[in-house]
């Protein structure tokens, strides 16, 4: 991804929004930013010119590094030490450390890949000529004409070298991975004046009062402010998030403790599980001819009563929790001469709901103190009735779809608006969350659970399939 193209689009959207609204930039009280969390780049500290392209959260070039680090003496020793310390102290931060695994979606491993493969970058870092940042940091840096080099806790917490238990960079991780702290942005809360002002409008400066990661913004926009709130964002990937209150979650099943947001004296933690492949699979189904458009995929799936014992495994990017297997592969399983395109479409969409159910099952096992009675959804795939109905059937929980599916944009706007006094309190925001439809479980529980179990049995055949090769 080209950083200059991203910056051009950011400016284009900002100026276009002002023009479409028919207002002057001087009328703006504040602005806010939300971005995907794990994509990053490096740029020259002297002239702000990008040194690398944007390294996407789905970039797989560091796959061999993942394998090497997960089997190296450093990581194995660290796990053993944390296991020992947890047995003595029962401190949950050590429980998380005892199952530490390096994963490709974490910033750290792709950052190391850059340091190993971009000629001369370590030499430039030694001369303090390099800055690093995720997309929020880069955009804020550009909006403020290079004045600010910051990131908030919700964006930093997926780096792999941030400690959510103490809200700071983990010195042990920086030393173990040999990451120079000089390139890292300053850590700041999600709301406040520390982001500086947007200076792209001549003669006007617009305060940037909030910057928050996409899933945290979605949770905030959905009104998930209290412990136990659950939302699922069904976008390119699927993200299950639950508000765990003022303490980070610790577990061993692949649900990770993250910072939701911090503003003022308040801090909210979320526990998150994810499946990297979701909306991209629905689009892929269209490209191979299972249906003519993404919009009709639900109708095609509902045109047959079942999948004719066919199952689909959604693992174009490997499988995340509870398997954490980046070598897993995708495919249809159990096809017969009577299998039709409608059966395949139903199997594909069903698999997306099955992955969400798996994540919820882990959450309920690991966080028994978390109680919830409904699931809020947002994102593009939330338009798909079949997927949402299947989630409701599987979980037995009502699935709530709002009128506005883009909770990420709303959430960051709400955060800045409350911070600047545009709204007096968060309760004022509840009026903006309007429900379009609630999906209640209607299918026989035994039947759907049997299909789910058979799908999980089929999935086992697709694990540890791809061979990771050393780069030539």
Short mmCIF file of C-alpha atoms in Angstrom, two decimals:
data_model
loop_
_atom_site.label_atom_id
_atom_site.label_comp_id
_atom_site.label_asym_id
_atom_site.label_seq_id
_atom_site.Cartn_x
_atom_site.Cartn_y
_atom_site.Cartn_z
CA UNK A 1 0.00 0.00 0.00
CA UNK A 2 1.41 3.37 -1.05
CA UNK A 3 1.66 5.87 1.89
CA UNK A 4 1.42 8.85 -0.46
CA UNK A 5 -1.78 7.46 -1.97
CA UNK A 6 -3.23 6.97 1.51
CA UNK A 7 -2.35 10.53 2.50
CA UNK A 8 -3.86 11.90 -0.74
CA UNK A 9 -7.11 10.05 0.02
CA UNK A 10 -7.19 11.30 3.62
CA UNK A 11 -6.89 14.92 2.47
CA UNK A 12 -9.39 14.34 -0.35
CA UNK A 13 -11.98 12.94 2.08
CA UNK A 14 -11.47 15.71 4.66
CA UNK A 15 -11.78 18.51 2.14
CA UNK A 16 -14.65 16.78 0.37
CA UNK A 17 -16.56 16.39 3.63
CA UNK A 18 -16.22 20.11 4.37
CA UNK A 19 -17.35 20.99 0.86
CA UNK A 20 -20.31 18.60 0.89
CA UNK A 21 -21.43 19.92 4.28
CA UNK A 22 -21.29 23.47 2.94
CA UNK A 23 -19.41 24.82 5.95
CA UNK A 24 -16.15 26.58 6.68
CA UNK A 25 -13.33 24.67 8.45
CA UNK A 26 -13.64 27.34 11.14
CA UNK A 27 -16.99 25.86 12.11
CA UNK A 28 -15.38 22.59 13.16
CA UNK A 29 -15.13 22.15 16.93
CA UNK A 30 -12.82 19.15 16.70
CA UNK A 31 -12.02 16.01 14.72
CA UNK A 32 -11.12 12.41 15.49
CA UNK A 33 -9.27 9.55 13.83
CA UNK A 34 -9.80 5.82 13.71
CA UNK A 35 -7.73 3.34 11.70
CA UNK A 36 -7.01 -0.34 11.39
CA UNK A 37 -4.51 -1.16 14.07
CA UNK A 38 -1.67 -3.34 12.86
CA UNK A 39 -0.63 -1.80 9.54
CA UNK A 40 2.50 0.33 9.78
CA UNK A 41 5.35 2.04 7.94
CA UNK A 42 8.68 3.79 8.44
CA UNK A 43 9.49 7.29 7.30
CA UNK A 44 12.49 9.63 7.21
CA UNK A 45 12.66 11.78 10.35
CA UNK A 46 14.28 14.66 8.47
CA UNK A 47 11.90 15.15 5.56
CA UNK A 48 8.93 12.87 6.48
CA UNK A 49 9.36 10.89 3.26
CA UNK A 50 8.17 7.26 3.54
CA UNK A 51 11.02 4.72 3.63
CA UNK A 52 8.72 1.71 3.25
CA UNK A 53 5.32 0.98 1.84
CA UNK A 54 2.52 0.42 4.36
CA UNK A 55 2.97 -3.10 5.69
CA UNK A 56 -0.59 -4.43 5.98
CA UNK A 57 -1.92 -6.45 8.91
CA UNK A 58 -2.51 -9.30 6.42
CA UNK A 59 1.02 -9.26 4.96
CA UNK A 60 2.45 -12.80 5.19
CA UNK A 61 6.08 -12.20 4.21
CA UNK A 62 7.16 -12.70 7.83
CA UNK A 63 5.73 -16.24 7.99
CA UNK A 64 9.13 -17.88 8.32
CA UNK A 65 10.12 -15.43 11.04
CA UNK A 66 6.98 -16.42 12.95
CA UNK A 67 8.00 -20.07 12.83
CA UNK A 68 11.58 -19.33 13.89
CA UNK A 69 10.62 -17.13 16.82
CA UNK A 70 7.96 -19.50 18.14
CA UNK A 71 10.51 -22.32 18.32
CA UNK A 72 13.52 -20.30 19.49
CA UNK A 73 15.14 -20.57 22.91
CA UNK A 74 14.14 -17.01 23.89
CA UNK A 75 10.41 -17.63 23.55
CA UNK A 76 10.47 -21.12 25.04
CA UNK A 77 12.45 -19.88 28.05
CA UNK A 78 10.12 -16.92 28.46
CA UNK A 79 7.06 -19.21 28.52
CA UNK A 80 8.63 -21.47 31.13
CA UNK A 81 9.63 -18.54 33.30
CA UNK A 82 6.12 -17.05 33.15
CA UNK A 83 4.58 -20.43 33.92
CA UNK A 84 6.80 -20.73 36.99
CA UNK A 85 6.05 -17.17 38.13
CA UNK A 86 2.31 -17.69 37.68
CA UNK A 87 2.43 -20.86 39.80
CA UNK A 88 3.92 -18.80 42.64
CA UNK A 89 2.20 -15.41 42.32
CA UNK A 90 -1.06 -16.24 40.49
CA UNK A 91 -0.55 -12.92 38.72
CA UNK A 92 -2.58 -13.16 35.53
CA UNK A 93 -0.08 -11.23 33.44
CA UNK A 94 2.24 -14.25 33.85
CA UNK A 95 -0.57 -16.56 32.74
CA UNK A 96 -0.74 -14.67 29.44
CA UNK A 97 3.04 -14.82 29.11
CA UNK A 98 3.08 -18.59 29.67
CA UNK A 99 1.34 -19.13 26.31
CA UNK A 100 3.06 -16.34 24.39
CA UNK A 101 3.06 -16.97 20.66
CA UNK A 102 4.38 -14.70 17.96
CA UNK A 103 1.71 -14.21 15.30
CA UNK A 104 1.82 -12.56 11.93
CA UNK A 105 -0.95 -10.09 12.77
CA UNK A 106 1.18 -8.57 15.52
CA UNK A 107 3.21 -5.58 14.43
CA UNK A 108 6.44 -6.83 15.98
CA UNK A 109 7.16 -9.74 13.66
CA UNK A 110 6.55 -7.75 10.46
CA UNK A 111 8.59 -4.90 11.92
CA UNK A 112 11.49 -7.34 12.40
CA UNK A 113 11.05 -8.51 8.83
CA UNK A 114 11.48 -4.92 7.64
CA UNK A 115 14.59 -4.45 9.79
CA UNK A 116 16.09 -7.60 8.30
CA UNK A 117 15.13 -6.99 4.66
CA UNK A 118 15.21 -3.24 3.94
CA UNK A 119 18.82 -2.31 3.13
CA UNK A 120 20.35 0.39 5.30
CA UNK A 121 17.41 0.92 7.62
CA UNK A 122 19.22 -0.13 10.81
CA UNK A 123 22.06 2.23 9.93
CA UNK A 124 19.60 5.10 9.52
CA UNK A 125 17.96 4.21 12.82
CA UNK A 126 21.36 4.36 14.53
CA UNK A 127 21.65 7.93 13.25
CA UNK A 128 18.14 8.83 14.55
CA UNK A 129 16.92 9.36 11.01
CA UNK A 130 13.90 7.02 11.13
CA UNK A 131 10.43 7.17 12.62
CA UNK A 132 7.99 4.31 12.90
CA UNK A 133 4.24 4.29 13.30
CA UNK A 134 0.99 2.53 12.69
CA UNK A 135 -1.54 4.29 10.48
CA UNK A 136 -2.89 6.51 13.26
CA UNK A 137 0.61 7.77 14.05
CA UNK A 138 1.42 8.43 10.40
CA UNK A 139 -1.83 10.29 9.71
CA UNK A 140 -1.53 12.44 12.86
CA UNK A 141 2.10 13.18 12.00
CA UNK A 142 1.04 14.39 8.53
CA UNK A 143 -2.02 16.33 9.74
CA UNK A 144 0.09 18.23 12.27
CA UNK A 145 2.90 18.97 9.77
CA UNK A 146 5.26 16.65 11.62
CA UNK A 147 4.69 18.15 15.07
CA UNK A 148 3.24 15.03 16.72
CA UNK A 149 4.64 11.50 16.81
CA UNK A 150 2.12 9.73 19.06
CA UNK A 151 -0.14 6.71 19.31
CA UNK A 152 -2.89 5.88 21.75
CA UNK A 153 -3.01 2.79 23.95
CA UNK A 154 -5.70 1.04 21.88
CA UNK A 155 -3.50 1.13 18.77
CA UNK A 156 -0.27 0.28 20.59
CA UNK A 157 -1.68 -2.77 22.35
CA UNK A 158 -1.55 -4.99 19.24
CA UNK A 159 2.13 -4.29 18.60
CA UNK A 160 3.50 -7.28 20.48
CA UNK A 161 5.81 -5.05 22.53
CA UNK A 162 3.19 -3.19 24.60
CA UNK A 163 2.17 -4.34 28.08
CA UNK A 164 -1.58 -3.75 28.65
CA UNK A 165 -1.21 -4.54 32.34
CA UNK A 166 0.99 -1.48 32.97
CA UNK A 167 0.13 0.67 29.91
CA UNK A 168 3.66 1.07 28.61
CA UNK A 169 6.06 -0.45 26.13
CA UNK A 170 7.41 -3.73 27.49
CA UNK A 171 11.14 -3.26 28.01
CA UNK A 172 11.74 -7.01 28.03
CA UNK A 173 10.10 -7.30 24.59
CA UNK A 174 12.06 -4.39 23.12
CA UNK A 175 15.29 -5.98 24.32
CA UNK A 176 14.38 -9.49 23.19
CA UNK A 177 13.37 -8.37 19.70
CA UNK A 178 16.13 -5.73 19.50
CA UNK A 179 13.68 -2.94 18.68
CA UNK A 180 15.19 0.54 19.21
CA UNK A 181 12.88 2.64 21.37
CA UNK A 182 14.04 5.79 19.55
CA UNK A 183 11.78 5.03 16.57
CA UNK A 184 8.60 4.47 18.63
CA UNK A 185 5.83 7.05 19.06
CA UNK A 186 4.89 8.48 22.44
CA UNK A 187 2.04 6.64 24.19
CA UNK A 188 -1.01 8.79 25.01
CA UNK A 189 -4.68 8.33 26.09
CA UNK A 190 -7.38 7.98 23.44
CA UNK A 191 -8.83 11.44 24.11
CA UNK A 192 -7.27 14.80 24.80
CA UNK A 193 -5.35 17.73 23.29
CA UNK A 194 -2.10 15.74 22.95
CA UNK A 195 -2.82 14.88 19.30
CA UNK A 196 -2.30 18.48 18.18
CA UNK A 197 -4.30 20.21 15.46
CA UNK A 198 -5.10 19.46 11.83
CA UNK A 199 -3.39 22.04 9.61
CA UNK A 200 -4.48 21.11 6.11
CA UNK A 201 -7.02 23.94 5.88
CA UNK A 202 -5.22 27.25 5.18
CA UNK A 203 -5.84 29.73 7.97
CA UNK A 204 -7.55 27.22 10.27
CA UNK A 205 -6.41 24.72 12.86
CA UNK A 206 -8.86 22.01 13.91
CA UNK A 207 -8.13 20.29 17.25
CA UNK A 208 -7.71 16.51 17.02
CA UNK A 209 -9.30 15.37 20.27
CA UNK A 210 -9.53 11.61 19.81
CA UNK A 211 -7.64 8.82 18.12
CA UNK A 212 -8.73 5.24 18.73
CA UNK A 213 -8.31 1.84 17.06
CA UNK A 214 -11.07 0.59 14.79
CA UNK A 215 -12.45 -2.19 16.99
CA UNK A 216 -12.36 -0.02 20.10
CA UNK A 217 -14.19 2.73 18.22
CA UNK A 218 -16.78 0.21 17.07
CA UNK A 219 -17.32 -0.95 20.66
CA UNK A 220 -17.68 2.64 21.86
CA UNK A 221 -20.06 3.53 19.02
CA UNK A 222 -22.22 0.51 19.85
CA UNK A 223 -22.65 1.76 23.39
CA UNK A 224 -20.52 -1.03 24.80
CA UNK A 225 -19.26 1.06 27.72
CA UNK A 226 -19.93 -1.38 30.55
CA UNK A 227 -18.41 -4.69 31.55
CA UNK A 228 -19.98 -7.59 29.67
CA UNK A 229 -20.89 -5.69 26.50
CA UNK A 230 -20.29 -7.86 23.44
CA UNK A 231 -20.05 -6.82 19.81
CA UNK A 232 -18.96 -8.58 16.65
CA UNK A 233 -17.62 -6.59 13.72
CA UNK A 234 -18.09 -8.50 10.47
CA UNK A 235 -15.84 -6.75 7.99
CA UNK A 236 -12.92 -8.06 5.96
CA UNK A 237 -12.16 -10.05 9.11
CA UNK A 238 -14.45 -10.97 11.99
CA UNK A 239 -13.66 -9.45 15.39
CA UNK A 240 -15.35 -10.51 18.60
CA UNK A 241 -14.84 -7.97 21.40
CA UNK A 242 -16.10 -7.99 24.97
CA UNK A 243 -15.71 -5.20 27.50
CA UNK A 244 -13.91 -6.69 30.52
CA UNK A 245 -14.13 -3.55 32.64
CA UNK A 246 -11.12 -2.00 34.34
CA UNK A 247 -8.98 -5.14 34.30
CA UNK A 248 -7.37 -6.86 31.32
CA UNK A 249 -8.41 -10.42 30.50
CA UNK A 250 -5.90 -13.24 30.82
CA UNK A 251 -6.35 -16.61 29.20
CA UNK A 252 -4.73 -19.37 27.23
CA UNK A 253 -7.21 -19.99 24.41
CA UNK A 254 -6.40 -17.16 22.05
CA UNK A 255 -8.65 -14.38 23.36
CA UNK A 256 -6.27 -11.48 23.97
CA UNK A 257 -6.31 -8.58 26.45
CA UNK A 258 -6.42 -5.20 24.73
CA UNK A 259 -7.01 -1.62 25.74
CA UNK A 260 -10.41 -0.45 24.57
CA UNK A 261 -9.89 3.22 25.31
CA UNK A 262 -8.60 5.58 27.94
CA UNK A 263 -9.83 9.06 28.51
CA UNK A 264 -9.74 11.05 31.68
CA UNK A 265 -9.52 8.74 34.66
CA UNK A 266 -11.47 6.02 32.85
CA UNK A 267 -9.88 3.02 31.24
CA UNK A 268 -11.79 0.22 29.53
CA UNK A 269 -10.22 -3.09 28.57
CA UNK A 270 -11.54 -5.44 25.93
CA UNK A 271 -10.85 -9.09 25.22
CA UNK A 272 -10.70 -9.92 21.54
CA UNK A 273 -10.73 -12.93 19.30
CA UNK A 274 -10.52 -12.68 15.56
CA UNK A 275 -10.92 -14.57 12.32
CA UNK A 276 -8.96 -12.91 9.55
CA UNK A 277 -11.17 -14.16 6.72
CA UNK A 278 -14.76 -13.00 6.60
CA UNK A 279 -15.99 -10.39 4.15
CA UNK A 280 -13.22 -11.25 1.70
CA UNK A 281 -14.65 -14.79 1.49
CA UNK A 282 -18.13 -13.51 0.68
CA UNK A 283 -16.60 -11.49 -2.17
CA UNK A 284 -14.57 -14.52 -3.28
CA UNK A 285 -17.78 -16.54 -3.49
CA UNK A 286 -19.07 -14.01 -6.00
CA UNK A 287 -15.90 -14.13 -8.10
CA UNK A 288 -16.13 -17.93 -8.50
CA UNK A 289 -19.79 -17.73 -9.48
CA UNK A 290 -21.62 -19.02 -6.39
CA UNK A 291 -23.93 -15.99 -6.65
CA UNK A 292 -24.15 -12.97 -8.92
CA UNK A 293 -23.66 -10.37 -6.20
CA UNK A 294 -22.70 -10.23 -2.53
CA UNK A 295 -26.17 -8.83 -1.80
CA UNK A 296 -27.88 -11.99 -3.08
CA UNK A 297 -25.59 -14.44 -1.25
CA UNK A 298 -28.01 -14.76 1.66
CA UNK A 299 -30.95 -15.49 -0.66
CA UNK A 300 -28.98 -18.17 -2.51
CA UNK A 301 -27.95 -19.81 0.78
CA UNK A 302 -31.55 -19.83 2.00
CA UNK A 303 -32.78 -21.42 -1.25
CA UNK A 304 -31.69 -24.84 0.05
CA UNK A 305 -32.52 -26.43 3.40
CA UNK A 306 -28.97 -27.50 4.24
CA UNK A 307 -25.48 -27.83 2.77
CA UNK A 308 -25.97 -31.42 1.59
CA UNK A 309 -23.25 -32.43 4.11
CA UNK A 310 -20.76 -30.05 2.51
CA UNK A 311 -18.54 -27.87 4.70
CA UNK A 312 -16.25 -24.95 4.00
CA UNK A 313 -13.15 -24.03 6.00
CA UNK A 314 -12.47 -20.24 5.95
CA UNK A 315 -8.68 -20.12 6.21
CA UNK A 316 -7.21 -18.09 3.36
CA UNK A 317 -5.03 -16.42 6.01
CA UNK A 318 -4.69 -19.46 8.25
CA UNK A 319 -6.82 -20.01 11.34
CA UNK A 320 -6.67 -17.87 14.43
CA UNK A 321 -8.08 -18.79 17.87
CA UNK A 322 -8.43 -21.44 19.06
CA UNK A 323 -6.02 -23.05 16.55
CA UNK A 324 -3.52 -20.25 15.88
CA UNK A 325 -2.33 -22.17 12.83
CA UNK A 326 -1.13 -19.98 9.99
CA UNK A 327 -0.40 -23.08 7.90
CA UNK A 328 -4.08 -24.12 7.84
CA UNK A 329 -5.71 -24.01 4.44
CA UNK A 330 -9.17 -23.38 2.99
CA UNK A 331 -11.44 -25.66 1.06
CA UNK A 332 -14.78 -27.37 0.62
CA UNK A 333 -15.17 -30.79 2.22
CA UNK A 334 -17.77 -33.52 1.73
CA UNK A 335 -18.98 -32.64 -1.78
CA UNK A 336 -20.94 -35.21 -3.79
CA UNK A 337 -22.51 -35.38 -7.29
CA UNK A 338 -25.67 -33.80 -5.83
CA UNK A 339 -23.85 -30.75 -4.43
CA UNK A 340 -25.03 -27.52 -6.07
CA UNK A 341 -23.76 -23.95 -6.07
CA UNK A 342 -26.44 -23.10 -3.53
CA UNK A 343 -25.10 -25.78 -1.18
CA UNK A 344 -21.60 -24.35 -1.56
CA UNK A 345 -22.83 -20.82 -0.93
CA UNK A 346 -24.66 -21.94 2.21
CA UNK A 347 -21.58 -23.83 3.44
CA UNK A 348 -19.38 -20.78 2.89
CA UNK A 349 -21.68 -18.39 4.79
CA UNK A 350 -22.32 -20.97 7.50
CA UNK A 351 -18.57 -21.24 8.14
CA UNK A 352 -18.39 -17.53 8.97
CA UNK A 353 -20.98 -17.97 11.70
CA UNK A 354 -19.22 -21.10 12.95
CA UNK A 355 -15.98 -19.16 13.43
CA UNK A 356 -17.81 -16.49 15.46
CA UNK A 357 -19.36 -19.24 17.58
CA UNK A 358 -15.92 -20.71 18.23
CA UNK A 359 -14.64 -17.38 19.50
CA UNK A 360 -17.68 -16.95 21.74
CA UNK A 361 -17.17 -20.45 23.16
CA UNK A 362 -13.57 -19.61 24.11
CA UNK A 363 -14.71 -16.39 25.71
CA UNK A 364 -17.36 -18.14 27.81
CA UNK A 365 -14.87 -20.77 28.96
CA UNK A 366 -12.14 -18.31 29.92
CA UNK A 367 -14.19 -15.43 31.25
CA UNK A 368 -16.90 -17.11 33.29
CA UNK A 369 -17.52 -13.86 35.18
CA UNK A 370 -18.62 -12.13 31.98
CA UNK A 371 -22.36 -12.31 31.45
CA UNK A 372 -24.14 -11.06 28.35
CA UNK A 373 -27.64 -11.52 26.99
CA UNK A 374 -27.27 -10.22 23.43
CA UNK A 375 -24.72 -9.64 20.68
CA UNK A 376 -24.44 -6.39 18.73
CA UNK A 377 -23.05 -6.58 15.21
CA UNK A 378 -21.73 -4.10 12.67
CA UNK A 379 -19.65 -4.13 9.48
CA UNK A 380 -20.45 -4.98 5.87
CA UNK A 381 -21.26 -8.66 6.42
CA UNK A 382 -23.81 -7.62 9.04
CA UNK A 383 -26.05 -6.95 6.02
CA UNK A 384 -26.22 -10.72 5.49
CA UNK A 385 -29.39 -12.08 7.09
CA UNK A 386 -28.34 -15.72 6.78
CA UNK A 387 -25.05 -15.21 8.65
CA UNK A 388 -26.70 -13.29 11.49
CA UNK A 389 -29.53 -15.79 11.81
CA UNK A 390 -27.03 -18.65 11.98
CA UNK A 391 -25.08 -16.85 14.74
CA UNK A 392 -28.33 -16.43 16.69
CA UNK A 393 -29.23 -20.10 16.19
CA UNK A 394 -25.79 -21.25 17.32
CA UNK A 395 -25.45 -19.06 20.38
CA UNK A 396 -29.04 -18.79 21.52
CA UNK A 397 -28.45 -15.05 21.97
CA UNK A 398 -30.37 -12.29 20.18
CA UNK A 399 -28.22 -10.68 17.49
CA UNK A 400 -28.88 -6.96 17.14
CA UNK A 401 -28.27 -5.20 13.82
CA UNK A 402 -28.31 -1.39 13.89
CA UNK A 403 -29.53 0.93 11.17
CA UNK A 404 -26.00 2.30 10.81
CA UNK A 405 -23.47 -0.49 10.24
CA UNK A 406 -20.39 1.74 10.38
CA UNK A 407 -19.98 1.91 14.14
CA UNK A 408 -16.24 2.52 13.83
CA UNK A 409 -16.67 6.01 12.35
CA UNK A 410 -19.49 6.85 14.74
CA UNK A 411 -17.53 5.66 17.76
CA UNK A 412 -14.51 7.87 17.20
CA UNK A 413 -16.76 10.85 16.40
CA UNK A 414 -18.72 10.25 19.61
CA UNK A 415 -15.52 10.08 21.64
CA UNK A 416 -14.26 13.43 20.37
CA UNK A 417 -17.69 15.03 20.63
CA UNK A 418 -18.09 14.15 24.29
CA UNK A 419 -14.52 15.23 24.96
CA UNK A 420 -15.07 18.71 23.51
CA UNK A 421 -18.46 19.18 25.16
CA UNK A 422 -20.55 18.89 22.00
CA UNK A 423 -22.48 16.24 23.93
CA UNK A 424 -22.64 16.62 27.68
CA UNK A 425 -22.39 12.90 28.45
CA UNK A 426 -22.24 9.49 26.84
CA UNK A 427 -25.89 8.92 27.67
CA UNK A 428 -26.71 11.59 25.07
CA UNK A 429 -25.30 9.22 22.44
CA UNK A 430 -27.79 6.42 23.04
CA UNK A 431 -30.35 8.19 20.86
CA UNK A 432 -28.13 7.58 17.83
CA UNK A 433 -28.07 3.78 18.19
CA UNK A 434 -31.18 2.69 16.33
CA UNK A 435 -32.02 -0.98 15.87
CA UNK A 436 -32.98 -2.17 12.41
CA UNK A 437 -33.61 -5.83 13.24
CA UNK A 438 -33.10 -8.37 16.00
CA UNK A 439 -32.37 -11.99 15.02
CA UNK A 440 -33.61 -14.59 17.49
CA UNK A 441 -32.55 -18.23 17.47
CA UNK A 442 -35.28 -20.24 15.74
CA UNK A 443 -33.60 -23.42 14.50
CA UNK A 444 -33.62 -26.62 16.54
CA UNK A 445 -30.61 -26.33 18.84
CA UNK A 446 -29.56 -29.97 18.54
CA UNK A 447 -29.53 -29.90 14.74
CA UNK A 448 -27.35 -26.78 14.42
CA UNK A 449 -24.95 -28.02 17.09
CA UNK A 450 -24.54 -31.34 15.26
CA UNK A 451 -23.66 -29.46 12.06
CA UNK A 452 -21.26 -27.29 14.02
CA UNK A 453 -19.55 -30.37 15.49
CA UNK A 454 -19.25 -31.98 12.04
CA UNK A 455 -17.77 -28.77 10.66
CA UNK A 456 -15.17 -28.74 13.44
CA UNK A 457 -14.37 -32.37 12.61
CA UNK A 458 -13.89 -31.46 8.94
CA UNK A 459 -11.73 -28.49 9.94
CA UNK A 460 -9.18 -30.79 11.57
CA UNK A 461 -8.31 -32.10 8.08
CA UNK A 462 -7.21 -28.62 6.99
CA UNK A 463 -4.73 -27.86 9.76
CA UNK A 464 -0.95 -27.77 9.30
CA UNK A 465 -1.25 -28.03 5.53
CA UNK A 466 0.87 -25.29 4.01
CA UNK A 467 4.62 -25.61 4.11
CA UNK A 468 6.46 -22.48 5.19
CA UNK A 469 9.51 -22.06 2.99
CA UNK A 470 12.64 -20.10 3.66
CA UNK A 471 12.76 -16.96 1.48
CA UNK A 472 15.18 -17.32 -1.41
#
